[in-house]
Coordinates of C-alpha atoms and ligand atoms in Angstrom, one line a residue:
X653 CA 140.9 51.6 -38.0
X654 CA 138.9 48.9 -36.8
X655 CA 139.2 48.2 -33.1
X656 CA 136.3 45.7 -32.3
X657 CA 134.4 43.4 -34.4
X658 CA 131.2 41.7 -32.8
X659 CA 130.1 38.3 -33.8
X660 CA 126.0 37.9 -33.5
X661 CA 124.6 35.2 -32.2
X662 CA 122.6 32.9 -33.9
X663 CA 124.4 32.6 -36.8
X664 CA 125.0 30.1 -39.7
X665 CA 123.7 26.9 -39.8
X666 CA 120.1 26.1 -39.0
X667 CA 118.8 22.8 -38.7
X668 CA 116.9 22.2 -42.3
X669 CA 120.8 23.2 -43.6
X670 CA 122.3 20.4 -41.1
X671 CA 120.2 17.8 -42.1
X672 CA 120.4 18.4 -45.9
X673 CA 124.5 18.4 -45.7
X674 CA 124.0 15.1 -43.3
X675 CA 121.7 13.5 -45.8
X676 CA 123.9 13.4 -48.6
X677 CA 127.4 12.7 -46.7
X678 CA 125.5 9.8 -45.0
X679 CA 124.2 8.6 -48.5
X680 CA 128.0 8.9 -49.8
X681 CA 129.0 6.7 -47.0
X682 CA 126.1 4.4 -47.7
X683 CA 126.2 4.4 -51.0
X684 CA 129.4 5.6 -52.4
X685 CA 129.9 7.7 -54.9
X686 CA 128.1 9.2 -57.0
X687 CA 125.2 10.1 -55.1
X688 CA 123.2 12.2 -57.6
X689 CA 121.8 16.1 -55.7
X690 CA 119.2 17.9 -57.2
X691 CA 120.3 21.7 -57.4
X692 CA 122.5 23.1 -54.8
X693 CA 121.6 21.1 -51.3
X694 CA 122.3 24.1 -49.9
X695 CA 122.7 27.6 -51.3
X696 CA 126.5 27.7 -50.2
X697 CA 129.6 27.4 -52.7
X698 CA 131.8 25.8 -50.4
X699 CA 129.5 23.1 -49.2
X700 CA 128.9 22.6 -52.7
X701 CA 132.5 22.1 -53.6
X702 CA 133.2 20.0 -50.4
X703 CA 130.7 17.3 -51.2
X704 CA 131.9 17.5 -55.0
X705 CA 135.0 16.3 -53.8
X706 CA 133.7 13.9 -51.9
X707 CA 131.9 12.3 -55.1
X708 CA 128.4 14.0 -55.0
X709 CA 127.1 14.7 -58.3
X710 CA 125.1 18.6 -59.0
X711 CA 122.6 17.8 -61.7
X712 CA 119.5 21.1 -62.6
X713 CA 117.2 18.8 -63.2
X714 CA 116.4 15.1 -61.9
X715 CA 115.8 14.1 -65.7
X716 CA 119.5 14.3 -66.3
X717 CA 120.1 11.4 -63.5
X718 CA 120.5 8.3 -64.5
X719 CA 118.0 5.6 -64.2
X720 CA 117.6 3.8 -61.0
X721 CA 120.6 6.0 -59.1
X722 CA 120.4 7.8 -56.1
X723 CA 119.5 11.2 -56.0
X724 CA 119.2 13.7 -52.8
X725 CA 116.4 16.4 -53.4
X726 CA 117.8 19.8 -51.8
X727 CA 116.3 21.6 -48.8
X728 CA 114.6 24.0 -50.4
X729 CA 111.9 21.2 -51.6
X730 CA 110.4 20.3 -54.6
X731 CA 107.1 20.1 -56.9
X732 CA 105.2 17.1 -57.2
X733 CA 106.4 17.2 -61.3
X734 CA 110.0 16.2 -59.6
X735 CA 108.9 13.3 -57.6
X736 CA 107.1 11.6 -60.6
X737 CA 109.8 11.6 -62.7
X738 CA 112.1 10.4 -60.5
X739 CA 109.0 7.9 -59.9
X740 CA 109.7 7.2 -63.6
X741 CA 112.9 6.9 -63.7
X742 CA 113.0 4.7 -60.4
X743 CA 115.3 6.9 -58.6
X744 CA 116.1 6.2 -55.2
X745 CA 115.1 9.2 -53.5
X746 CA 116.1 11.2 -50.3
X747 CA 113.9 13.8 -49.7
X748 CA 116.1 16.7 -48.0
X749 CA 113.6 19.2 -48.0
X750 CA 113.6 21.6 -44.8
X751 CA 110.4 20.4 -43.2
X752 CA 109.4 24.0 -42.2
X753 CA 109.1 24.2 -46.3
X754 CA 107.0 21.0 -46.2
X755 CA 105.0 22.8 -44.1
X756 CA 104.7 25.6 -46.7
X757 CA 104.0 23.1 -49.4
X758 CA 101.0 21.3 -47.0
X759 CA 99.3 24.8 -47.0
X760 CA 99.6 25.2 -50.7
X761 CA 97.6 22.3 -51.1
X762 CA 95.4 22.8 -48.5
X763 CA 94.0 26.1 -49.6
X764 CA 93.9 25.1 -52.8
X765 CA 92.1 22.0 -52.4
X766 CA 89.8 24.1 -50.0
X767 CA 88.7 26.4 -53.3
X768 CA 91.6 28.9 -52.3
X769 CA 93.2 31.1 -54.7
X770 CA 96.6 31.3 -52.4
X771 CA 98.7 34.2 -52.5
X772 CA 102.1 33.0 -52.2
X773 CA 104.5 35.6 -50.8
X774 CA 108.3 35.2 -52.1
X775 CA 110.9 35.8 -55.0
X776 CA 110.5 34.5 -58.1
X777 CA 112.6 31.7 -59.6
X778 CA 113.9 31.1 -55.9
X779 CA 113.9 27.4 -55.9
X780 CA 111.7 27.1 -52.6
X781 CA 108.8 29.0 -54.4
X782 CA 109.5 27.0 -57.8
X783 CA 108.4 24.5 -55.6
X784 CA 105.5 25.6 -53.6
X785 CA 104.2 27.2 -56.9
X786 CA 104.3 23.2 -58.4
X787 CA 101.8 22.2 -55.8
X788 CA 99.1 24.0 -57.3
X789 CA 100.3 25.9 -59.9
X790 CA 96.7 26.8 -61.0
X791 CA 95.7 28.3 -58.0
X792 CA 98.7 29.7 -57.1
X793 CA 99.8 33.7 -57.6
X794 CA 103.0 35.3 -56.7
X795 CA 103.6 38.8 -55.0
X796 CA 107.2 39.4 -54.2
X797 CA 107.0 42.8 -52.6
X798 CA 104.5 45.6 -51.7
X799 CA 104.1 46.9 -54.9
X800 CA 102.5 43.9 -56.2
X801 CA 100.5 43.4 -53.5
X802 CA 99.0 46.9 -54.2
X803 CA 98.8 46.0 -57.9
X804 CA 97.4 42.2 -57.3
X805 CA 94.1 41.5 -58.9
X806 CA 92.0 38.9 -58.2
X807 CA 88.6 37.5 -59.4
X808 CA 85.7 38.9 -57.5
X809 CA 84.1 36.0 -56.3
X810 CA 88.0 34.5 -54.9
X811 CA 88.5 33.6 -52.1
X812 CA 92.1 34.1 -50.8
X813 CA 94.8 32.6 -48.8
X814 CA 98.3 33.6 -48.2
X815 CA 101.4 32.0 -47.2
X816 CA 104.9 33.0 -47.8
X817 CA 108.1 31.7 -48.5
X818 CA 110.3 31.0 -45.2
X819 CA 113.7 33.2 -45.9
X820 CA 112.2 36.6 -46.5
X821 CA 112.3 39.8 -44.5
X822 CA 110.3 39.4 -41.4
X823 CA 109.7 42.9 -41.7
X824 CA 109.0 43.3 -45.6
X825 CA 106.8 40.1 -45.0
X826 CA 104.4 42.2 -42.1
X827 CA 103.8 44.9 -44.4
X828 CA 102.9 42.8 -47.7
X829 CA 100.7 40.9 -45.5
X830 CA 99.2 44.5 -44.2
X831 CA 98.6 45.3 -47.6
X832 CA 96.8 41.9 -48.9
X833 CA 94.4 42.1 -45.6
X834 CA 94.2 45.9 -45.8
X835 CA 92.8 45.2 -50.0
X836 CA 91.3 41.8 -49.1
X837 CA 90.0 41.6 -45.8
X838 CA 88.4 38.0 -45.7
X839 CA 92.0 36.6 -46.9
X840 CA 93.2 34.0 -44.4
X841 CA 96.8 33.0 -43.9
X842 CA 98.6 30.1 -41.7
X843 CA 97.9 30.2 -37.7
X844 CA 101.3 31.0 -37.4
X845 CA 103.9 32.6 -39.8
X846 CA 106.2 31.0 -42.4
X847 CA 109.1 32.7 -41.9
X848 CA 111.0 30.1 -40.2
X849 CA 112.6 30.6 -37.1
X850 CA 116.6 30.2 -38.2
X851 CA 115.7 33.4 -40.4
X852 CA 113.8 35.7 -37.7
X853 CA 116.4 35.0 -35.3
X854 CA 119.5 36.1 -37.5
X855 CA 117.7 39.2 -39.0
X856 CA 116.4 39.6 -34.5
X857 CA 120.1 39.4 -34.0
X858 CA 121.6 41.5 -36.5
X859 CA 118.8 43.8 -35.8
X860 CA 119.6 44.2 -32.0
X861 CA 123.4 45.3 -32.9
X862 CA 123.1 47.7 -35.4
X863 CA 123.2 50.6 -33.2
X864 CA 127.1 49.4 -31.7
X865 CA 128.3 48.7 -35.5
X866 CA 129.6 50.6 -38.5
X867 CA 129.1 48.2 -40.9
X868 CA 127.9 44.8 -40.9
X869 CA 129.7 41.9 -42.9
X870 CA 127.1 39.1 -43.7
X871 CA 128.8 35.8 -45.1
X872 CA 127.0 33.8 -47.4
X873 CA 126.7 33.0 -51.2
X874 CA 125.0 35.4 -53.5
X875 CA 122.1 32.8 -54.3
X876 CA 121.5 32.6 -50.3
X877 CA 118.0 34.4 -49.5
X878 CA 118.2 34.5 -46.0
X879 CA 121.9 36.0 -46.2
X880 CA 120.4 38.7 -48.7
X881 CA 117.9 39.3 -46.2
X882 CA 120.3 40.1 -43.4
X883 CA 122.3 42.5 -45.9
X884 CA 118.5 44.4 -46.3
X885 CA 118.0 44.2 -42.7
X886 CA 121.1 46.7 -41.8
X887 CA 120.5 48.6 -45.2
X888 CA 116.9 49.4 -43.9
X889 CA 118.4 51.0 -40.5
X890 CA 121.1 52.9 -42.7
X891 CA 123.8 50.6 -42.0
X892 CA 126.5 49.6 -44.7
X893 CA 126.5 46.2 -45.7
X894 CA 128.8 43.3 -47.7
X895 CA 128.1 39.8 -48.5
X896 CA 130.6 38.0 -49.2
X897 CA 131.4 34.1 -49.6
X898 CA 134.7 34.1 -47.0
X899 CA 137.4 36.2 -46.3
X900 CA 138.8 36.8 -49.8
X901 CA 136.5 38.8 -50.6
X902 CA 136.9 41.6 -48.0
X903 CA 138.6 44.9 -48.7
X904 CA 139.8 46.6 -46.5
X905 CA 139.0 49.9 -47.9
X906 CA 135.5 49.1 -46.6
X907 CA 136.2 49.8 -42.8
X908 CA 138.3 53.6 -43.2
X909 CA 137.3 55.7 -40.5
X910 CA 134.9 52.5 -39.2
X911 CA 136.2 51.4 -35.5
X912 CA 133.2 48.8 -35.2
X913 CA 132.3 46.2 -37.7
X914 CA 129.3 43.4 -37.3
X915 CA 129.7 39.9 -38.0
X916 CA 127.0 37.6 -38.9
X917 CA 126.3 34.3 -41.4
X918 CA 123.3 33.1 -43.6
X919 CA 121.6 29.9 -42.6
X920 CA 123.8 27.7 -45.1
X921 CA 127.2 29.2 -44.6
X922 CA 129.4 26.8 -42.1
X923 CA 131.2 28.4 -39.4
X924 CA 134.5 27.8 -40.2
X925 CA 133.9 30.7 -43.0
X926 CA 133.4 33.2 -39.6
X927 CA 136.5 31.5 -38.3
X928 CA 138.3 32.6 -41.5
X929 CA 137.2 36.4 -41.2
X930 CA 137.9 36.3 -37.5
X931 CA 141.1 35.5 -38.6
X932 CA 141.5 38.0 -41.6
X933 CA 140.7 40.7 -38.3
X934 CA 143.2 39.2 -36.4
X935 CA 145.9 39.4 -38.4
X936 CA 145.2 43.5 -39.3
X937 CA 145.7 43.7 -34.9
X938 CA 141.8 43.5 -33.8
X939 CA 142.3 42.0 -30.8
X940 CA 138.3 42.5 -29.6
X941 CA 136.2 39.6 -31.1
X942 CA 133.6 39.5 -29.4
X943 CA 130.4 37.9 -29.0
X944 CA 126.6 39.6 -29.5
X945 CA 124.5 36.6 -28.4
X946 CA 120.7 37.2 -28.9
X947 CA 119.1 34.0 -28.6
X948 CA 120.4 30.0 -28.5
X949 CA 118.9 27.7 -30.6
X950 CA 118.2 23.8 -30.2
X951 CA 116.4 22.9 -33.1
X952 CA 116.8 19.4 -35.1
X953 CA 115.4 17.7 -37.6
X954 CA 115.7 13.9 -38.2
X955 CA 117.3 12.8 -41.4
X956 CA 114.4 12.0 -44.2
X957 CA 112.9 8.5 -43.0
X958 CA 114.0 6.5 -45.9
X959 CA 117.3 6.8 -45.7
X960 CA 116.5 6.2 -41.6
X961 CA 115.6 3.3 -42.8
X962 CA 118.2 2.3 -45.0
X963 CA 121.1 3.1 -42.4
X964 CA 119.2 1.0 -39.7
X965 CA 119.1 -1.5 -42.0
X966 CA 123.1 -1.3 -42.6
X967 CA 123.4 -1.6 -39.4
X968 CA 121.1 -4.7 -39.0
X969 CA 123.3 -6.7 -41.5
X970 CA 125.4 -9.1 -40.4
Ligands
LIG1051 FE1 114.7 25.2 -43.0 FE2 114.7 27.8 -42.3 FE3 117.0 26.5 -42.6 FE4 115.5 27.0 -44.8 S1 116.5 28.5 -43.4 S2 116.5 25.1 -44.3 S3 113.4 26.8 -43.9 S4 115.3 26.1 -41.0

């Protein structure tokens, strides 16, 4: 019977998630509906469906948006292939890309336009590395785990450069890059990491609490890296996991003979999903809910300058 559950801290939304969901509610208000989103803003199912109802429109592509409407690019960034045809098509873009990914994508270019072949460190088909890949698609290669980096070949006279996507395992992500410098020892990387900080502080977090929990209960959607990542993280230490989207999804078989159970959520799942399985806890008798805060965080990020622009401009008006 479970008698405690502990809640880490940080948790859930990180500021690239905040802006992207601020982005296109502002542009709804703006605007009105529909405001056209490129792919999932954020990789949660119940943002998703809030801002449905609100009359934001999920398109695949940015081909299938109309010409001259108003589409929101998600935060997990783009290729430059996206921006000229909504260039084309004279879409009305707001770029809600995470700037830490920016970041990522600046590199990308910059090795490659330095004579780079850059070593991109990530899952394929994710939509962040779709993106990076697009910036230089020529010089780019993918390795998505240790195995590859073993296997990678590259042209003798390369020169090399890696970077990485930012939702991976911090831990994974030190020994891929042991491997690449270990194989190729002139590669160079960024001055500092990738792996933003909203992910190394919930993987530090869950990380720290393993040894008080039975099992750990990570909330996020299925398509969520970073929530993946924090399921890995307690697998790694020997520590049963689930991810699930909310409550309705737990079962209570999970927790026989378990007395503590950790609580934790990816970097796009809101809060009031942890409220929900607080709740589901609740109502079984736990009366412990506590806290296990690691680290508080104060990052924000400014909404994407055009629409800045436009919302000062809204104002402006008579
Ligand atoms: Fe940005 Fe990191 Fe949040 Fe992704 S998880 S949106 S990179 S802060």
């Amino acid at each position: 019977m479970v008698e405690r559950v502990l809640l880490a801290s940080p948790r859930g939304f990180c500021a690239g998630v905040e802006r992207a969901v601020e982005t296109v509610e502002q542009a709804l208000d703006l605007y009105g509906a529909p405001v056209y989103v490129r792919k999932q803003i954020i990789h949660n199912i119940h943002v998703v469906r809030d801002l449905e109802a609100r009359g934001a429109i999920f398109v695949e592509e940015e081909t299938e948006v109309p010409e001259g409407a108003t589409i929101v690019y998600s935060a997990h960034g783009v290729a430059p292939s996206v921006h000229a045809n909504s260039a084309r098509l004279q879409h009305k873009v707001l770029d809600a890309t995470c700037p830490l990914v920016t970041k990522v994508h600046v590199q990308a270019r910059r090795f490659a336009a330095a004579g780079y072949t850059v070593v991109l460190i990530g899952h394929a088909g994710h939509e962040e590395v779709v993106g990076t890949m697009g910036e230089a698609p020529e010089s780019t290669v993918l390795v998505q785990d240790v195995a590859e980096a073993e296997a990678l070949e590259l042209p003798e006279a390369a020169r090399a450069a890696y970077i990485t996507q930012t939702t991976l395992s911090v831990d994974e992500t030190v020994e891929i890059i042991g491997v690449l410098r270990r194989r190729f020892p002139e590669i160079v990387g960024p001055r500092k990491e990738d792996i933003c900080y909203a992910t190394s502080n919930r993987q530090w977090a869950v990380k720290e609490m393993l040894s008080e929990i039975d099992m750990l209960l990570v909330i996020g959607s299925r398509n969520s890296s970073n929530s993946n990542r924090l399921v890995d993280v307690a697998h790694a230490h020997g520590v049963a996991a689930h991810l699930i989207d909310d409550e309705s999804e737990i079962d209570a078989r999970w927790f026989e003979g378990m007395r503590t159970v950790g609580v934790t959520s990816g970097a796009s799942a809101p809060e009031r999903l942890v409220v929900g399985v607080c709740e589901w806890f609740r109502q079984r008798g736990v009366e412990r809910i506590e806290p296990f805060q690691m680290a508080s965080e104060d990052v924000t990020f400014r909404l994407p300058v055009e629409l800045r622009r436009e919302l000062a401009l809204a104002e402006a008006r008579p």
